[in-house]
XYZ file of C-alpha atoms in Angstrom:
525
model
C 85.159 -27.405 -69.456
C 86.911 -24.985 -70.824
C 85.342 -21.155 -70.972
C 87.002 -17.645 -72.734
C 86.656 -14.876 -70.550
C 84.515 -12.711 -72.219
C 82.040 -12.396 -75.430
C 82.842 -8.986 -76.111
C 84.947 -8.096 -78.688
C 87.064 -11.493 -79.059
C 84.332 -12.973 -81.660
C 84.112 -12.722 -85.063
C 81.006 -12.755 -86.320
C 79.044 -14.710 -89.015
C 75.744 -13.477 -90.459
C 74.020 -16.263 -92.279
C 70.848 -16.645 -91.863
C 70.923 -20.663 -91.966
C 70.672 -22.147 -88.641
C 71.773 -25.599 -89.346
C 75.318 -26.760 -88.991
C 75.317 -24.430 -86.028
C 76.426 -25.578 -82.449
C 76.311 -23.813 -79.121
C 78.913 -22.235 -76.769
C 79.034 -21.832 -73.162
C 80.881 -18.220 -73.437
C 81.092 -17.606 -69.876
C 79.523 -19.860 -66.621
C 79.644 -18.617 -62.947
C 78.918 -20.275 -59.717
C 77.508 -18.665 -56.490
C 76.319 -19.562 -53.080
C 73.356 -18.074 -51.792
C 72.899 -17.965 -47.931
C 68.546 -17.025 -48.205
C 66.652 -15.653 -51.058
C 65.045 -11.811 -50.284
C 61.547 -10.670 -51.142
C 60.728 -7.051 -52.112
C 60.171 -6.579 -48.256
C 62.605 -6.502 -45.835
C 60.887 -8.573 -43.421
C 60.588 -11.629 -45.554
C 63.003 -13.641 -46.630
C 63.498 -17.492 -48.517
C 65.203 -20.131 -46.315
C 68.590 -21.611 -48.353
C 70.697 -22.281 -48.913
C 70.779 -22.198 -52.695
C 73.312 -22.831 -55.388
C 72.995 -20.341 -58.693
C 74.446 -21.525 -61.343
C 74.496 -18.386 -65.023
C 75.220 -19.992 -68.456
C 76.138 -17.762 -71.269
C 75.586 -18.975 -74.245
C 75.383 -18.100 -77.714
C 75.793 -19.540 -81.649
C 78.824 -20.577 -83.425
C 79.738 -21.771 -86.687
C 82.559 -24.771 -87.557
C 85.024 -21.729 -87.642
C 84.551 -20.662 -84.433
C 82.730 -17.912 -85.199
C 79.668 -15.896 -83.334
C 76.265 -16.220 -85.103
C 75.505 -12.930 -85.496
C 71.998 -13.192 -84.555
C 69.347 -11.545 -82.168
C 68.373 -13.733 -78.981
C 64.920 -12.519 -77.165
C 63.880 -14.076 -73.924
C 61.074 -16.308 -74.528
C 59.312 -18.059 -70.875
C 61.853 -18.200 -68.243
C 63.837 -20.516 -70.247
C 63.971 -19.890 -73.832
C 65.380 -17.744 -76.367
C 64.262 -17.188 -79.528
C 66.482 -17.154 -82.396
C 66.244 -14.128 -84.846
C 62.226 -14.308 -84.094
C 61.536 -17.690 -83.679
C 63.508 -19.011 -86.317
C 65.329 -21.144 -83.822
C 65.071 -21.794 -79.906
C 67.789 -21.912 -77.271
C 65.851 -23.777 -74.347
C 67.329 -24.929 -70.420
C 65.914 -28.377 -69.302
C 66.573 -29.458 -65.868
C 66.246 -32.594 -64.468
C 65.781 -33.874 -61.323
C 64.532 -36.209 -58.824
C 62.064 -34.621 -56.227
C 63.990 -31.074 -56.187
C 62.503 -27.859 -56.877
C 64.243 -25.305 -58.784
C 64.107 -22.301 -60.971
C 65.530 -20.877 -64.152
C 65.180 -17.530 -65.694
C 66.519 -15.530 -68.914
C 68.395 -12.554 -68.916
C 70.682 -9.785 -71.363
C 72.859 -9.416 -68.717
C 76.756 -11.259 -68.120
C 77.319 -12.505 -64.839
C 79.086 -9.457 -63.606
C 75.884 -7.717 -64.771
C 77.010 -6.206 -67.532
C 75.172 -5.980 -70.686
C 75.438 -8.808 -73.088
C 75.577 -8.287 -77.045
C 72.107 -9.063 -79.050
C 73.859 -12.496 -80.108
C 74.385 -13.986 -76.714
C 72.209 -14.466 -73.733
C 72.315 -15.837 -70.021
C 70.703 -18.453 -68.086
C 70.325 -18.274 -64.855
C 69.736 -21.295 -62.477
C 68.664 -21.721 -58.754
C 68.922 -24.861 -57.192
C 67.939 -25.482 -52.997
C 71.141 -26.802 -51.599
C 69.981 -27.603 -47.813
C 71.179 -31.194 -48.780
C 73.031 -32.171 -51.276
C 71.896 -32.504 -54.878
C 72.805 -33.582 -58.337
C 70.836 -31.241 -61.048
C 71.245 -32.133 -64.728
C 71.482 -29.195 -66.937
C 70.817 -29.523 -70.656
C 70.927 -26.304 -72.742
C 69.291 -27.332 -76.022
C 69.453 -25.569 -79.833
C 66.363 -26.524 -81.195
C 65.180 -25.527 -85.221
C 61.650 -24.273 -85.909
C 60.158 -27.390 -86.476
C 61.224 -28.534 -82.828
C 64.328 -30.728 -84.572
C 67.225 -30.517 -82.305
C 70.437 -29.362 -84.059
C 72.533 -29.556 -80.835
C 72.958 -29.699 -76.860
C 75.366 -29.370 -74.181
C 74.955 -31.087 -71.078
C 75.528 -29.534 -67.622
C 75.950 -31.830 -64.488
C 75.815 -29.913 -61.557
C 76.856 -31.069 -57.849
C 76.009 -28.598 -55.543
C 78.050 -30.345 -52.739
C 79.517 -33.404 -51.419
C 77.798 -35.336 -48.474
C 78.957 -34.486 -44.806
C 80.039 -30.653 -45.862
C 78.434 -27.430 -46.101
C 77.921 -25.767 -48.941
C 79.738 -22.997 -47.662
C 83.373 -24.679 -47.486
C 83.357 -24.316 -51.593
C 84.336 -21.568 -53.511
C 82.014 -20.097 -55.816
C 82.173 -16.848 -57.548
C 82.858 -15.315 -61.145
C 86.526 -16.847 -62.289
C 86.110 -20.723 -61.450
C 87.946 -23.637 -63.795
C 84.625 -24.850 -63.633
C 81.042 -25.098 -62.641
C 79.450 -28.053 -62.129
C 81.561 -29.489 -59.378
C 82.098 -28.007 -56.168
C 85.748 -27.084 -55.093
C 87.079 -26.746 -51.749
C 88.322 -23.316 -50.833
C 91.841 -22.730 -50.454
C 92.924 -23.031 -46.508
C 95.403 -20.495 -44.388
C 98.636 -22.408 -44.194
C 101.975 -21.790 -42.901
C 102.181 -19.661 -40.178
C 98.916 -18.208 -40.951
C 97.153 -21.367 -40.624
C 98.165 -22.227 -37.081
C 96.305 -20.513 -34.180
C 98.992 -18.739 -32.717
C 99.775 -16.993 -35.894
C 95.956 -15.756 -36.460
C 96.221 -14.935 -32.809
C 99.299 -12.618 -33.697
C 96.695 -11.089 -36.707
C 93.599 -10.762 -34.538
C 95.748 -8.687 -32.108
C 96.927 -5.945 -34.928
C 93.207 -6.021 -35.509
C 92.102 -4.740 -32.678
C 94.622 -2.181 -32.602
C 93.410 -1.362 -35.752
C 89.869 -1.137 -34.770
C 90.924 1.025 -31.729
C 92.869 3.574 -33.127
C 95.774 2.510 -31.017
C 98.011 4.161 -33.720
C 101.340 4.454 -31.172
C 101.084 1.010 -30.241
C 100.725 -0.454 -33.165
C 103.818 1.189 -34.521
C 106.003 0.346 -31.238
C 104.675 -3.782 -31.897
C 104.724 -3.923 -35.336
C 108.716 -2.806 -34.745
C 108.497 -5.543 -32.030
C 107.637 -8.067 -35.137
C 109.904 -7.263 -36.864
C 113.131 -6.856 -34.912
C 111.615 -10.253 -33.820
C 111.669 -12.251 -37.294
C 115.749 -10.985 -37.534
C 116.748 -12.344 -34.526
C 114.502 -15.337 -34.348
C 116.114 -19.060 -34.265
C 113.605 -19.681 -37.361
C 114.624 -18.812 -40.766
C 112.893 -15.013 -41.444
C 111.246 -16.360 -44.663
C 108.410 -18.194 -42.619
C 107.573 -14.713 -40.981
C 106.706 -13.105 -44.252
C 103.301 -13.940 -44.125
C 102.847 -12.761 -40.839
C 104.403 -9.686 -42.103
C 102.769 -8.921 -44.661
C 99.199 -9.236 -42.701
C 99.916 -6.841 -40.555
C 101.435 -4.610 -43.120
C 97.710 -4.544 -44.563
C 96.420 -3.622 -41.473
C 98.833 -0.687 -41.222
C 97.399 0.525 -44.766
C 94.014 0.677 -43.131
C 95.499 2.241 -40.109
C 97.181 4.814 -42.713
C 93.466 5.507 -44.321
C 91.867 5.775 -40.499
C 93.911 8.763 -40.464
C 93.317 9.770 -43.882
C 96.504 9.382 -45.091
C 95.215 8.488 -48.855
C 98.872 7.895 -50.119
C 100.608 5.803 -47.558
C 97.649 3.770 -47.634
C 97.592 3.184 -51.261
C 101.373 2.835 -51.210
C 101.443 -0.091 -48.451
C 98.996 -1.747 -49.903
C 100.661 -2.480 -53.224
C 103.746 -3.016 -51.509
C 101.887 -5.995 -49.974
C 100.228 -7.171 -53.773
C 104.028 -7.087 -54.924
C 105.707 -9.257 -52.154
C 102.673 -11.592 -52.131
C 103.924 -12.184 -55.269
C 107.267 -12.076 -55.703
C 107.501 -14.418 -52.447
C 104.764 -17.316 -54.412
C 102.859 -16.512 -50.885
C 100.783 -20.102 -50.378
C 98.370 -17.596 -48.906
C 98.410 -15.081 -52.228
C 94.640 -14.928 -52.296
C 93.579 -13.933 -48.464
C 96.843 -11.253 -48.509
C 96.177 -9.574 -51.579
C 92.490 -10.002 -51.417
C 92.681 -7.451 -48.470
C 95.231 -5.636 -49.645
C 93.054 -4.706 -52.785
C 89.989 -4.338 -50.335
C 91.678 -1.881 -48.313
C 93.544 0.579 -51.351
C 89.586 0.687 -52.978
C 88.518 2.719 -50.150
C 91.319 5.257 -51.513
C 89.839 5.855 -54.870
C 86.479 5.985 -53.743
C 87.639 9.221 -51.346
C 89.265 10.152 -54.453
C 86.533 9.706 -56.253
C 87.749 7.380 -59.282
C 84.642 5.064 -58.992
C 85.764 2.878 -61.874
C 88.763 1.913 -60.427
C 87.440 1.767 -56.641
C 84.770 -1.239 -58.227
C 87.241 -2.947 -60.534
C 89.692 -3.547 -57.418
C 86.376 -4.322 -55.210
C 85.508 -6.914 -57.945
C 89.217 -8.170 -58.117
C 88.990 -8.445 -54.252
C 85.984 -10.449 -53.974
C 86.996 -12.807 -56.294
C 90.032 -13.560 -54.319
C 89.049 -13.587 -51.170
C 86.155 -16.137 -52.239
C 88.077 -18.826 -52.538
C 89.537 -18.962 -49.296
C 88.966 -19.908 -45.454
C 87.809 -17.985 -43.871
C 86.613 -15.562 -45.870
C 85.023 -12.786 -43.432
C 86.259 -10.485 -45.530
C 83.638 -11.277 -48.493
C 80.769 -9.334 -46.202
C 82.830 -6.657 -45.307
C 83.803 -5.882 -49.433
C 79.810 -5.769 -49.915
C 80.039 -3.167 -46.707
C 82.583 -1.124 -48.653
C 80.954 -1.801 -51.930
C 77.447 -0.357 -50.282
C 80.063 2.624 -49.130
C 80.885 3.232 -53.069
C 77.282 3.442 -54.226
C 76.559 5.686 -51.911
C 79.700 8.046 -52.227
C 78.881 7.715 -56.028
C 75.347 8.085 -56.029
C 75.882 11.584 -53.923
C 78.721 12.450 -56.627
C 77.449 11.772 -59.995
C 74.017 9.827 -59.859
C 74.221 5.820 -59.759
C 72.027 3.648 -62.552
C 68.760 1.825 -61.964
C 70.926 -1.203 -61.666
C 73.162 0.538 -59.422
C 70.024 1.512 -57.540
C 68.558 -2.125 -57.078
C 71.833 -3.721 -56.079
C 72.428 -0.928 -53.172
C 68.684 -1.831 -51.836
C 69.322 -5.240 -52.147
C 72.838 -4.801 -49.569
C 70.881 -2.463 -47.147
C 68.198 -4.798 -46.946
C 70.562 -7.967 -46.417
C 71.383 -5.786 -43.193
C 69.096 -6.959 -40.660
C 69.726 -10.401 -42.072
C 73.119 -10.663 -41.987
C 73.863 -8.840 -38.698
C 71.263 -11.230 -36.719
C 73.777 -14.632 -38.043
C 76.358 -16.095 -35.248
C 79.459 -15.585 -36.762
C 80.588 -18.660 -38.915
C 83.407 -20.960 -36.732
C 86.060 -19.569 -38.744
C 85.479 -15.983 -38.716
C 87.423 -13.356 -37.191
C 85.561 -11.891 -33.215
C 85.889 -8.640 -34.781
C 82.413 -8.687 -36.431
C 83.127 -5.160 -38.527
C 80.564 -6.735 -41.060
C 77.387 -6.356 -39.554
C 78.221 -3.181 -38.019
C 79.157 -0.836 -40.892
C 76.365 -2.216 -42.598
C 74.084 -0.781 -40.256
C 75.531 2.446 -39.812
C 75.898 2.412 -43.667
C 71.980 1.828 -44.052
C 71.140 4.592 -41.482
C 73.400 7.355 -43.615
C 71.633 6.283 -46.027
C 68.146 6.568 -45.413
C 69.082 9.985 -43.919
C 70.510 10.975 -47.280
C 73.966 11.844 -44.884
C 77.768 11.591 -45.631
C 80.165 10.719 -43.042
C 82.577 13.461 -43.828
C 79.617 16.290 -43.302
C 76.586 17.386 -41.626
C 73.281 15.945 -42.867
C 71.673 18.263 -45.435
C 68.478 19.595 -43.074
C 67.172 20.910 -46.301
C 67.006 17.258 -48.229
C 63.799 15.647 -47.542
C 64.023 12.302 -45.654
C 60.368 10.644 -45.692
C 58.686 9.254 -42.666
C 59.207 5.737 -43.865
C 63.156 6.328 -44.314
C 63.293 7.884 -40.764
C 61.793 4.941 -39.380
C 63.725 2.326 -41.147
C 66.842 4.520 -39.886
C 65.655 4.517 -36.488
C 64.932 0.565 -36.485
C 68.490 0.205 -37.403
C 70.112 2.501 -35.052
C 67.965 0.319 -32.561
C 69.294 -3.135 -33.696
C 73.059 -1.630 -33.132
C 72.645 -0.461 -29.771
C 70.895 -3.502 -28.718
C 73.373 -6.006 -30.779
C 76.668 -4.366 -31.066
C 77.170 -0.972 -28.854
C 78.217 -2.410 -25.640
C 81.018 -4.478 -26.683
C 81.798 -1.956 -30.183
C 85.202 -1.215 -31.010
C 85.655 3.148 -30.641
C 86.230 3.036 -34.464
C 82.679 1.438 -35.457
C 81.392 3.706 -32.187
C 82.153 6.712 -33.657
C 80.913 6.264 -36.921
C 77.491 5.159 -34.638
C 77.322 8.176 -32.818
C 77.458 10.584 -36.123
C 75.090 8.568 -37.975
C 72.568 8.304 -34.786
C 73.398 12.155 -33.976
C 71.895 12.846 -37.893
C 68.518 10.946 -36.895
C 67.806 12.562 -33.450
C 69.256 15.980 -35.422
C 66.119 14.929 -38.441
C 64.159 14.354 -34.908
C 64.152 18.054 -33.680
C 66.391 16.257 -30.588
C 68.742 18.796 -30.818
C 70.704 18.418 -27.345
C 70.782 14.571 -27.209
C 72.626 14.863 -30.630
C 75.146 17.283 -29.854
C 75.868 15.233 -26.781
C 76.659 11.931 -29.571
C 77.920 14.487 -31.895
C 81.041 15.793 -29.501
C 81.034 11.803 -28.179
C 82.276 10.827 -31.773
C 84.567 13.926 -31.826
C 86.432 13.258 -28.978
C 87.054 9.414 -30.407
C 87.246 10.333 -33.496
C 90.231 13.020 -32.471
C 91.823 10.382 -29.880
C 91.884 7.578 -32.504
C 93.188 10.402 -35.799
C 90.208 9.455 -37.603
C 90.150 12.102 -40.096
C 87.055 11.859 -42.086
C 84.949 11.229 -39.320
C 86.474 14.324 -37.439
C 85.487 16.330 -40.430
C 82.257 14.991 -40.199
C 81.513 15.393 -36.347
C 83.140 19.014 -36.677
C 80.796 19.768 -39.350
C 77.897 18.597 -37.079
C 78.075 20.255 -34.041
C 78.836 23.888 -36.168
C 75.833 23.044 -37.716
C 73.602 22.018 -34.015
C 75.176 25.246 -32.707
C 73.217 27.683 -34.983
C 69.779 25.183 -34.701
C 67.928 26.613 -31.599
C 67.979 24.664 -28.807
C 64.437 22.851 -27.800
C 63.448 24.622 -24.848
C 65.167 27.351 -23.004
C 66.067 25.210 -19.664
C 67.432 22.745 -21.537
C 69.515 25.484 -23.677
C 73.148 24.786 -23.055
C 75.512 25.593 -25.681
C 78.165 23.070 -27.387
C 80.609 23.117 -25.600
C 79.516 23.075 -22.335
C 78.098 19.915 -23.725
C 80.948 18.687 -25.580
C 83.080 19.299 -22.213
C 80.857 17.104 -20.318
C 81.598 14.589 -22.656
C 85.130 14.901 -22.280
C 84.726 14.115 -19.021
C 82.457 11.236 -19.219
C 84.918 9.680 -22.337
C 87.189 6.466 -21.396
C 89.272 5.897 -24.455
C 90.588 2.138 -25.378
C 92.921 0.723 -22.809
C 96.004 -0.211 -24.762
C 97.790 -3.117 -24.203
C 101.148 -3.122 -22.312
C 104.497 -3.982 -23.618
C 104.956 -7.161 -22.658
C 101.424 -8.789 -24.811
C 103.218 -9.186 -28.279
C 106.755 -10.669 -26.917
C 104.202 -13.124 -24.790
C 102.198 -13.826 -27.716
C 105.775 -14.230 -29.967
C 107.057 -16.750 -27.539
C 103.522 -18.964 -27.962
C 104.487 -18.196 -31.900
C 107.801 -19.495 -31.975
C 106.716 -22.565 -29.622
C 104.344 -24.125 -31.943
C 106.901 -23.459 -34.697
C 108.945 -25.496 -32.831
């Protein structure tokens, strides 16, 4: 079935007033996979999965053009056509399967749709599979219908999980479910993802030296390998987009930004097989640099280009980190300029998929370093603390009761899931956003103790903004008086203790990547 991209603007638009000899058009149709539906409390949630299926549809006439008419949602699944004139109506049908259906003014990136079109949106329980048959039906005043599209949908095939399809805004089609696109190459083999996972944790480390020397290593390696260098450039190019997160770890906003494209423009130019996962990330990463900078628009558009990239592959751990970063965006944004009530909604709606996702066994395919869980709780407890990474908490913004507690439940759930096995990057950003809550607390000493504990990483691993924002912190806990007068020792007779106490990441020696090379080149064998 063949869909344009968009109903704004590429329409021309015809006002009669007559409704027959009019047909509809599916404008625009999206497909997404829904893991649990969540009730307005954050301690309830709907077993899935679930398969959501939005229709956009509107009038046209035999030239092609847009009735330029006024839809208004009528019951979840009518429309009304200049009144009542005429009805747009979903029918679903079914054996023995639940489901719902609901109208809305809204396109399925959420943006508003014009007076002349409307959406349909469609939930279907996918635990097994299921066929649902859509009909979207034009009916005339006197309940005569003028016209109808059918709508098979398969939500997936038996013996798979729903989550091995792609779904997301930019599929050929709908109705059928398509397999996501695998790693392949040298990518898809273990030894090569073992090569990945390894600049990963480097990554997540801070080990900034040793990264350099290895990724050196790599490449003096491809020149002089037996193998011709073209089936490196993959590999390459992975672990170039972990050196332009490496570059925005240390806040350098340009090199970042710079590396990043460099990896969208050999992706290309090289027809990379695995196009989607590299520049998927790639995208992922550079949006972090114009949300510092403070270009929201563009930050979201490459976000949104991300997403819908990295959707369609396997594995695709990197979908829950881009609603981690896109949670990071609001909230930059929303302490900028303001956010809208839609803005507003979709940020609750992230925070309060925290405790949900974070308590899920990661998925057989997905990476062992879990970053997505983890920055969504520290996320959620900035936050509800009305904090910014880069700078003490404002002591003069009020934080309710309620929000302190929700904070404090989350700081809970990361030391008892994640802080004993955390990588220093995702421990740092802990410690500042647990230092704000005991700081809202009145516990003044124990947070200047976490406070000069993320410092000291922070400074070890060149992680600028959070430097800034631990600096900022412990300038501020040095002019708050100290709880009682025994325990009244100043900052940095705190802040040396914890120098003391501090064992950084234990790097790796020389000899790990040439080992893990010689497994490489084996297997390519």
């Amino acid at each position: 079935m063949h869909m344009p991209e968009s109903s704004k603007g590429s329409w021309p638009l015809d006002s009669s007033c007559v409704h027959e000899g009019y047909e509809l058009k599916i404008l625009k149709a999206c497909r997404h996979h829904i893991t649990h539906l969540l009730s307005s409390e954050v301690s309830h949630f709907f077993p899935g999965p679930f398969v959501q299926i939005q229709v956009v549809v509107a009038l046209i006439t035999g030239n092609n053009e847009l009735f330029d008419c006024r839809l208004g949602a009528y019951g979840p699944g009518q429309f009304k056509v200049n009144g009542g004139r005429g009805v747009i109506e979903a029918e679903v049908k079914t054996v023995g399967c639940n489901y719902f259906v609901e109208t809305m003014s809204t396109d399925c990136s959420g943006n508003e749709l014009p007076s002349c079109a409307g959406n349909f949106l469609f939930l279907f329980p996918a635990r097994f599979p299921a066929e649902y048959q859509i009909y979207i039906k034009f009916r005339a005043l006197t309940g005569e219908l003028l016209d109808a599209i059918p709508l098979p949908i398969l939500t997936h095939h038996q013996g798979t999980n729903l989550f091995d399809y792609w779904d997301g805004h930019s599929l050929p089609l709908v109705e059928s479910p398509i397999s996501k696109k695998q790693l392949v190459g040298i990518l898809g083999i273990p030894e090569g993802q073992k090569i990945v996972l390894y600049f990963q944790e480097l990554v997540e480390n801070g080990a900034i030296e040793c990264f350099r020397r290895d990724m050196l290593c790599l490449i003096q390696h491809t020149h002089t390998s037996n193998h011709v260098e073209a089936k490196y450039q993959d590999l390459l190019l992975a672990v170039k987009v972990e050196e332009s997160l490496i570059l925005y770890q240390m806040g350098d906003l340009e090199g970042c930004k710079h590396a990043g494209k460099d990896v969208c423009i050999q992706a290309n130019r090289n027809h990379s097989t695995n196009y989607n996962a590299l520049v998927g990330r790639a995208k992922s990463v550079v949006s972090g640099v114009y949300k510092m900078e403070e270009n929201f628009e563009m930050a979201e558009e490459l976000l949104d280009s991300s997403t819908e990239l990295l959707q369609a592959v396997v594995p695709n751990e990197e979908t829950p980190i881009n609603r981690t970063r896109f949670a990071a965006l609001l909230c930059e944004k929303e302490a900028v300029m303001g956010i809208t009530k839609s803005e507003e909604e979709k940020l609750e709606e992230f925070l309060k998929d925290v405790t949900l996702r974070s308590g899920h066994r990661l998925e057989r395919n997905q990476s062992r370093i879990a970053r997505s869980p983890r920055r969504f709780l520290i996320r959620a407890i900035l936050h509800y603390l009305r904090s910014k990474k880069d700078k003490a908490t404002n002591l003069q913004t009020d934080v309710s009761q309620r929000a302190l507690a929700i904070a404090d439940e989350y700081a809970q759930q990361f030391k008892r899931d994640f802080l004993t096995n955390c990588p220093m990057r995702d421990r740092a950003g802990f410690y500042i956003a647990y230092g704000d809550l005991l700081t809202r607390k009145g516990q003044y000493e124990e947070a200047i103790r976490l406070e000069s504990k993320a410092l000291r990483i922070a400074e070890d691993l060149q992680l600028q903004i959070d430097i800034n924002g631990a600096r900022d912190r412990l300038q501020q806990l040095d002019r708050l008086p100290m709880e009682r007068d025994e325990t009244g020792r100043r900052r940095r007779d705190l802040a040396d203790r914890e120098m003391e106490e501090y064992h950084g990441f234990q790097e790796p020696g020389c000899e790990v990547l040439p080992g893990l090379l010689m497994e490489l080149d084996r297997a390519m064998n």
